[in-house]
Coordinates of C-alpha atoms in Angstrom, one line a residue:
M1 CA 11.9 -6.9 2.1
E2 CA 13.1 -3.5 3.3
P3 CA 16.6 -3.3 4.5
D4 CA 17.1 -3.2 8.2
K5 CA 17.4 0.4 9.5
Q6 CA 20.3 1.1 11.6
D7 CA 19.6 2.6 15.0
S8 CA 20.5 6.3 14.8
P9 CA 20.3 9.0 17.5
P10 CA 17.3 11.1 17.4
P11 CA 17.9 14.4 15.6
E12 CA 19.2 17.2 17.9
E13 CA 16.8 20.0 18.6
S14 CA 17.9 23.2 17.1
Q15 CA 19.3 25.7 19.7
P16 CA 18.1 29.3 19.5
T17 CA 20.7 31.6 18.2
P18 CA 22.0 34.0 21.0
P19 CA 21.4 37.6 20.2
P20 CA 24.4 39.7 19.2
A21 CA 26.2 41.3 22.1
T22 CA 25.0 44.8 22.6
N23 CA 25.6 47.6 25.2
C24 CA 21.9 47.6 26.1
C25 CA 19.7 45.1 27.9
I26 CA 17.1 43.5 25.6
N27 CA 14.5 43.8 28.3
C28 CA 14.8 47.2 29.8
G29 CA 17.3 49.0 27.4
G30 CA 19.7 49.9 30.2
P31 CA 23.4 49.9 29.8
T32 CA 25.1 46.5 30.3
V33 CA 28.8 47.6 29.9
F34 CA 30.6 48.7 33.0
P35 CA 33.8 50.7 33.2
P36 CA 36.9 48.5 33.2
E37 CA 38.6 47.8 36.4
P38 CA 41.7 49.9 37.1
P39 CA 44.9 48.2 36.2
S40 CA 46.7 46.4 39.0
R41 CA 49.8 48.0 40.4
S42 CA 53.0 46.7 38.8
D43 CA 56.0 45.5 40.7
I44 CA 57.8 48.7 39.6
S45 CA 55.4 50.8 41.6
P46 CA 54.3 48.9 44.7
P47 CA 51.5 50.2 46.8
P48 CA 52.4 52.5 49.6
A49 CA 52.8 51.2 53.1
Y50 CA 49.9 53.4 54.2
R51 CA 47.3 55.6 52.7
P52 CA 46.7 58.9 54.5
I53 CA 43.1 59.9 55.1
R54 CA 43.9 63.4 54.0
S55 CA 46.7 65.3 52.3
P56 CA 49.5 66.3 54.6
A57 CA 49.9 69.9 55.5
V58 CA 52.2 71.9 53.3
N59 CA 54.5 74.5 55.0
L60 CA 54.6 77.4 52.5
P61 CA 57.8 79.4 52.4
P62 CA 57.7 82.8 54.1
N63 CA 57.5 84.7 50.8
H64 CA 54.2 83.0 50.0
L65 CA 52.5 84.1 53.2
T66 CA 50.0 87.0 53.2
P67 CA 50.8 90.0 55.4
Q68 CA 48.0 88.9 57.7
Q69 CA 49.4 85.4 58.0
S70 CA 52.9 86.8 58.6
I71 CA 51.6 88.9 61.5
I72 CA 49.7 86.0 63.0
L73 CA 52.8 83.6 62.8
A74 CA 55.2 86.3 64.1
P75 CA 56.6 85.8 67.6
I76 CA 55.1 88.0 70.3
P77 CA 57.4 91.0 71.2
K78 CA 58.8 90.8 74.7
S79 CA 59.4 93.5 77.3
Q80 CA 63.0 94.6 77.7
K81 CA 64.9 96.8 80.1
V82 CA 66.3 100.0 78.6
P83 CA 70.1 100.2 79.0
V84 CA 70.8 103.6 80.7
L85 CA 73.8 105.6 79.6
S86 CA 76.2 106.9 82.2
P87 CA 78.2 110.2 82.2
P88 CA 80.3 111.4 80.5
F89 CA 77.9 111.5 77.5
S90 CA 78.8 111.8 73.9
F91 CA 75.8 113.1 71.9
Q92 CA 75.2 113.4 68.2
S93 CA 73.8 116.7 67.0
P94 CA 71.6 116.5 65.2
P95 CA 70.4 112.8 64.7
A96 CA 70.2 111.7 61.1
K97 CA 68.0 109.5 58.9
R98 CA 69.6 106.1 58.0
I99 CA 66.8 104.0 56.5
H100 CA 66.5 104.5 52.7
S101 CA 65.6 101.0 51.4
P102 CA 64.0 97.7 52.5
D103 CA 67.5 96.3 53.1
D104 CA 68.2 99.1 55.5
L105 CA 65.0 98.5 57.3
R106 CA 65.8 94.7 57.5
R107 CA 69.2 95.5 59.0
F108 CA 67.5 97.8 61.5
H109 CA 65.0 95.1 62.6
D110 CA 67.9 92.7 63.1
S111 CA 69.8 95.2 65.3
P112 CA 69.5 95.3 69.1
T113 CA 68.3 98.9 68.8
A114 CA 65.1 97.9 67.2
V115 CA 64.5 95.0 69.6
N116 CA 65.1 97.2 72.6
F117 CA 62.9 100.0 71.3
L118 CA 60.0 97.7 70.7
G119 CA 60.7 96.1 74.1
F120 CA 60.3 99.6 75.6
V121 CA 56.9 99.9 74.0
V122 CA 55.9 96.5 75.4
A123 CA 57.1 97.5 78.8
L124 CA 54.9 100.6 78.7
S125 CA 52.0 98.5 77.7
D126 CA 52.7 96.0 80.5
S127 CA 52.9 98.8 83.1
V128 CA 49.2 99.7 82.6
C129 CA 47.9 96.1 82.5
G130 CA 44.6 96.1 84.3
Q131 CA 44.9 99.8 85.3
K132 CA 42.5 102.6 84.7
V133 CA 43.7 106.1 83.8
S134 CA 42.6 107.4 87.2
D135 CA 44.2 104.7 89.2
P136 CA 47.0 106.0 91.5
C137 CA 50.5 105.4 90.2
P138 CA 53.3 104.0 92.3
T139 CA 55.2 107.2 91.8
V140 CA 54.8 110.4 89.8
S141 CA 58.3 111.8 89.6
P142 CA 59.1 115.5 89.1
T143 CA 60.3 114.7 85.6
V144 CA 56.9 113.1 84.7
S145 CA 55.2 116.2 86.1
A146 CA 57.4 118.4 84.0
L147 CA 56.7 116.4 80.8
V148 CA 52.9 116.9 81.5
S149 CA 53.5 120.6 81.9
V150 CA 55.4 120.8 78.6
L151 CA 52.4 119.2 76.7
Q152 CA 50.0 121.5 78.6
T153 CA 51.9 124.5 77.3
L154 CA 51.5 123.2 73.7
I155 CA 47.8 122.9 74.3
Q156 CA 47.8 126.5 75.5
F157 CA 49.5 127.5 72.2
V158 CA 46.5 126.0 70.3
D159 CA 44.2 128.2 72.3
D160 CA 46.3 131.2 71.5
I161 CA 46.4 130.6 67.8
P162 CA 42.8 130.2 66.4
P163 CA 42.3 128.6 63.0
V164 CA 41.8 130.9 59.9
G165 CA 38.8 130.6 57.8
Q166 CA 39.4 128.7 54.6
S167 CA 37.4 126.4 52.2
S168 CA 39.7 123.4 52.1
R169 CA 38.8 120.4 54.1
Y170 CA 42.3 119.6 55.5
G171 CA 45.3 121.7 56.5
N172 CA 44.4 124.9 58.3
L173 CA 47.3 127.3 57.7
S174 CA 47.3 128.4 61.4
Y175 CA 48.9 125.0 62.2
R176 CA 52.1 126.3 60.7
I177 CA 52.1 129.2 63.1
W178 CA 51.5 126.8 66.0
H179 CA 54.3 124.5 64.8
S180 CA 56.7 127.3 64.4
R181 CA 56.1 128.5 67.9
M182 CA 56.5 125.0 69.2
V183 CA 59.9 124.7 67.5
Q184 CA 61.0 128.1 68.7
N185 CA 60.2 127.1 72.3
A186 CA 61.5 123.5 72.1
E187 CA 64.8 124.1 73.9
T188 CA 63.2 126.1 76.7
L189 CA 60.6 123.3 77.1
M190 CA 63.4 120.7 77.3
H191 CA 65.1 122.7 80.1
R192 CA 62.0 122.2 82.3
F193 CA 63.0 118.6 83.1
I194 CA 66.7 118.8 82.5
T195 CA 67.1 121.4 85.3
L196 CA 65.6 118.9 87.7
Q197 CA 68.5 116.5 87.4
D198 CA 71.3 116.5 90.1
D199 CA 74.1 116.9 87.5
E200 CA 72.2 119.1 85.1
D201 CA 75.3 120.3 83.3
A202 CA 76.0 116.8 82.0
Y203 CA 72.5 116.7 80.5
W204 CA 72.5 120.1 78.8
P205 CA 74.2 118.8 75.6
A206 CA 71.4 116.1 75.3
A207 CA 68.9 118.7 74.3
A208 CA 70.4 119.1 70.8
E209 CA 69.8 115.4 70.1
I210 CA 66.4 114.9 71.7
I211 CA 64.8 118.1 70.3
P212 CA 64.4 116.7 66.7
Y213 CA 62.4 113.7 68.0
F214 CA 60.2 116.1 70.0
T215 CA 59.5 118.5 67.2
D216 CA 58.7 115.7 64.8
S217 CA 56.1 114.2 67.2
F218 CA 53.3 116.6 66.4
G219 CA 52.9 116.4 62.6
N220 CA 54.6 117.9 59.5
E221 CA 54.6 121.7 59.1
S222 CA 54.7 121.8 55.3
R223 CA 52.1 119.1 54.6
I224 CA 50.0 119.9 57.7
D225 CA 49.5 116.2 58.4
Y226 CA 50.0 113.7 61.2
G227 CA 50.3 109.9 61.3
T228 CA 51.7 106.9 63.1
G229 CA 55.3 107.9 62.2
H230 CA 54.9 111.1 64.2
E231 CA 53.5 109.1 67.0
T232 CA 56.5 106.8 66.9
N233 CA 58.8 109.8 67.1
F234 CA 57.0 110.7 70.4
A235 CA 57.7 107.2 71.7
A236 CA 61.3 107.5 70.5
W237 CA 61.6 110.8 72.5
L238 CA 60.4 109.0 75.6
Y239 CA 62.8 106.2 74.9
C240 CA 65.7 108.7 74.7
L241 CA 64.7 110.1 78.1
A242 CA 64.7 106.5 79.4
R243 CA 68.2 106.0 77.9
L244 CA 69.4 109.1 79.8
G245 CA 67.9 107.8 83.0
L246 CA 65.4 110.7 83.3
I247 CA 62.5 108.2 83.0
K248 CA 62.8 105.1 85.2
E249 CA 60.9 101.8 85.2
E250 CA 58.8 102.9 88.2
D251 CA 57.6 105.9 86.1
Y252 CA 56.2 103.8 83.2
Q253 CA 52.6 103.7 84.5
A254 CA 52.6 107.4 84.9
V255 CA 54.3 107.9 81.6
V256 CA 51.3 106.2 79.9
T257 CA 48.4 107.4 82.1
K258 CA 49.7 111.0 82.6
V259 CA 52.2 111.9 79.8
F260 CA 50.8 109.8 76.9
V261 CA 47.2 110.7 77.8
K262 CA 48.1 114.4 77.7
Y263 CA 49.8 113.9 74.4
L264 CA 46.7 112.2 73.0
D265 CA 44.6 115.2 74.2
L266 CA 46.9 117.6 72.5
M267 CA 46.9 115.6 69.2
R268 CA 43.1 115.3 69.1
K269 CA 42.9 119.1 69.6
L270 CA 45.3 119.7 66.8
Q271 CA 43.4 117.3 64.6
L272 CA 40.1 119.0 65.2
V273 CA 41.1 122.6 65.4
Y274 CA 43.6 122.6 62.5
C275 CA 42.1 119.7 60.5
L276 CA 45.4 117.8 60.1
E277 CA 45.4 115.4 57.2
P278 CA 46.1 111.7 57.9
A279 CA 49.7 111.0 56.9
G280 CA 49.9 107.9 54.8
S281 CA 46.7 106.6 56.3
H282 CA 45.6 103.0 55.6
G283 CA 42.0 104.4 55.2
V284 CA 39.3 102.1 56.4
W285 CA 41.8 99.2 56.6
G286 CA 43.7 100.9 59.4
L287 CA 42.9 101.0 63.2
D288 CA 42.7 104.8 63.1
D289 CA 43.5 107.5 60.6
Y290 CA 46.1 108.9 63.0
H291 CA 47.0 106.7 66.0
F292 CA 48.1 103.2 66.9
L293 CA 49.8 103.1 70.3
P294 CA 46.7 104.1 72.3
F295 CA 45.0 100.9 71.1
V296 CA 48.0 98.9 72.3
F297 CA 48.1 100.6 75.7
G298 CA 44.3 100.6 76.0
S299 CA 43.9 96.9 75.2
S300 CA 46.5 96.2 78.0
Q301 CA 44.4 98.2 80.4
L302 CA 41.4 95.9 79.8
I303 CA 43.2 92.6 80.1
D304 CA 41.2 90.3 82.5
H305 CA 38.4 92.8 83.0
K306 CA 35.5 91.1 84.6
Y307 CA 32.8 92.6 82.4
M308 CA 34.1 94.4 79.4
K309 CA 35.1 92.3 76.4
P310 CA 36.3 93.3 73.0
K311 CA 32.8 93.2 71.7
S312 CA 31.8 95.8 74.3
I313 CA 33.0 98.5 72.0
H314 CA 29.6 98.3 70.2
N315 CA 27.8 99.2 73.5
E316 CA 27.3 103.0 73.4
D317 CA 26.6 103.1 77.2
I318 CA 29.9 101.5 77.9
L319 CA 31.8 103.9 75.6
E320 CA 30.1 106.9 77.2
S321 CA 30.7 105.7 80.8
F322 CA 34.3 104.4 80.5
S323 CA 36.0 106.1 77.6
N324 CA 37.7 108.5 80.0
E325 CA 39.2 105.6 81.9
Y326 CA 40.4 103.3 79.1
L327 CA 42.4 104.4 76.1
Y328 CA 41.0 101.8 73.8
L329 CA 37.4 102.8 74.5
S330 CA 38.4 106.5 74.2
C331 CA 39.9 105.9 70.7
V332 CA 36.8 104.0 69.5
A333 CA 34.5 106.7 70.9
F334 CA 36.6 109.4 69.0
V335 CA 36.4 107.4 65.8
K336 CA 32.7 107.2 66.1
K337 CA 32.5 110.9 66.7
V338 CA 34.5 112.0 63.7
K339 CA 33.3 109.3 61.2
K340 CA 29.8 108.8 60.0
G341 CA 28.0 105.7 58.8
P342 CA 28.0 102.1 60.0
F343 CA 31.0 101.3 62.2
A344 CA 31.8 98.1 60.3
E345 CA 32.1 100.1 57.1
H346 CA 34.3 103.0 58.1
S347 CA 36.4 100.9 60.6
P348 CA 36.2 97.2 59.5
M349 CA 39.5 96.4 61.2
L350 CA 38.3 97.6 64.6
S351 CA 35.0 95.8 64.0
D352 CA 36.8 92.5 63.2
I353 CA 39.0 92.9 66.3
S354 CA 35.9 93.1 68.4
G355 CA 35.3 89.4 67.6
V356 CA 38.5 88.3 69.3
P357 CA 37.6 86.4 72.5
N358 CA 39.7 88.3 75.0
W359 CA 41.9 91.4 75.5
N360 CA 45.1 89.5 75.9
K361 CA 44.9 88.2 72.4
V362 CA 44.0 91.7 71.2
N363 CA 47.0 93.2 72.9
T364 CA 49.6 90.7 71.6
G365 CA 48.1 90.9 68.1
L366 CA 48.3 94.7 68.1
L367 CA 51.9 94.6 69.3
K368 CA 52.8 92.3 66.4
M369 CA 50.8 94.5 64.0
Y370 CA 52.6 97.6 65.3
K371 CA 56.0 96.0 64.5
A372 CA 54.9 94.9 61.0
E373 CA 52.6 97.8 59.9
V374 CA 54.4 100.7 61.5
L375 CA 58.0 99.8 62.4
G376 CA 58.2 97.5 59.3
K377 CA 57.2 100.1 56.7
V378 CA 59.8 102.0 54.7
P379 CA 57.5 105.0 54.0
I380 CA 57.2 105.5 57.8
M381 CA 60.7 104.5 59.0
Q382 CA 62.6 106.4 56.3
H383 CA 61.9 109.5 58.5
F384 CA 63.1 107.9 61.7
L385 CA 66.2 109.5 63.3
F386 CA 69.3 107.8 64.7
G387 CA 72.0 109.1 66.9
S388 CA 73.9 108.2 70.0
L389 CA 70.8 107.5 72.1
I390 CA 69.2 105.4 69.3
P391 CA 72.1 103.9 67.4
C392 CA 71.6 102.3 64.0
F393 CA 72.8 99.0 62.5
I394 CA 75.3 98.3 65.3
P395 CA 76.2 94.6 65.8
T396 CA 75.2 93.1 69.1
S397 CA 78.8 92.3 70.0
M398 CA 79.5 96.0 69.9
L399 CA 76.7 96.8 72.3
P400 CA 76.9 94.5 75.3
D401 CA 74.5 96.6 77.3
F402 CA 71.8 96.0 74.8
K403 CA 71.8 92.3 75.3
S404 CA 68.7 91.2 77.2

């Protein structure tokens, strides 16, 4: 008799052994390992209260700005009244150079003299806003007429002294003869408008101080060149006349449309006849090889013009029809006359400015650029002269009449 078998559980079915963990799917072979989750923030570094959708703007210090950015961010120069001196006068003969380093130039720009001189340029610009060259002026004083006759005499000197034949591209030697004659006749030319004053004896000593500004306005005799520094000397000469009260605010429009236009005619004739070399030119990166202020005054003339926009300088018909009425168009036409090739290549700055939406922005931008690129450059301003009419580095407290 077999023993009783105990009831025992049925044997368990063997479970299949799981495959070893791998980084690939056994079916498709794709990756099965995902990157670990980023660690959670600790209590030491709690999450910020907010997360900006973009990085905040960073205000770079001024010394990290490019020259173009500095000009754009600079304040717009403002027009200022010129403080007129009263007799008895005390003149400095001759005026002297005072700027020899960047520190000297910085002190000059911080002085009321620099602010008022630039304000005078802005006032001249404002006086022709919306005006054509041929528009009647409120007044054309005998002094303004005398200034025009002075410049006409210098144009006649050019006709009397023809250029000599030479092989060099720049610097005809006949210019030195013209310059010498201009210097020899400078005092006589100054007397043309000084004698028109009621108290002419009080103004006679002024000639010795204003003549150096005048003779430095038409180029350098030894180098036979011309640039924006000489143009600035002409503006300084006009500023001296305003300081003496010989030019008044009501004369400003005539000073630009009569005197400065005649000066521009003279300088273009000198440049073409005697082949003056551009002095310290910026080359293709400048407005012009020679001038700056005509672009300032000319852009003011075109402010709020109904039809002509900055891009109109590319229209040859407009240049031909209106260059005799607007200084800006006249300058562009002259550049196209003396330079060959595509306009955007030989004058990229002017080409870029033509993309500005309106003339008001062009004018304010050029005024800021004039301050930075002409009045703000040591190589130009190291030749600038200072005397009693244009004092140098004098604190504002010592010149109450210069306060605006």
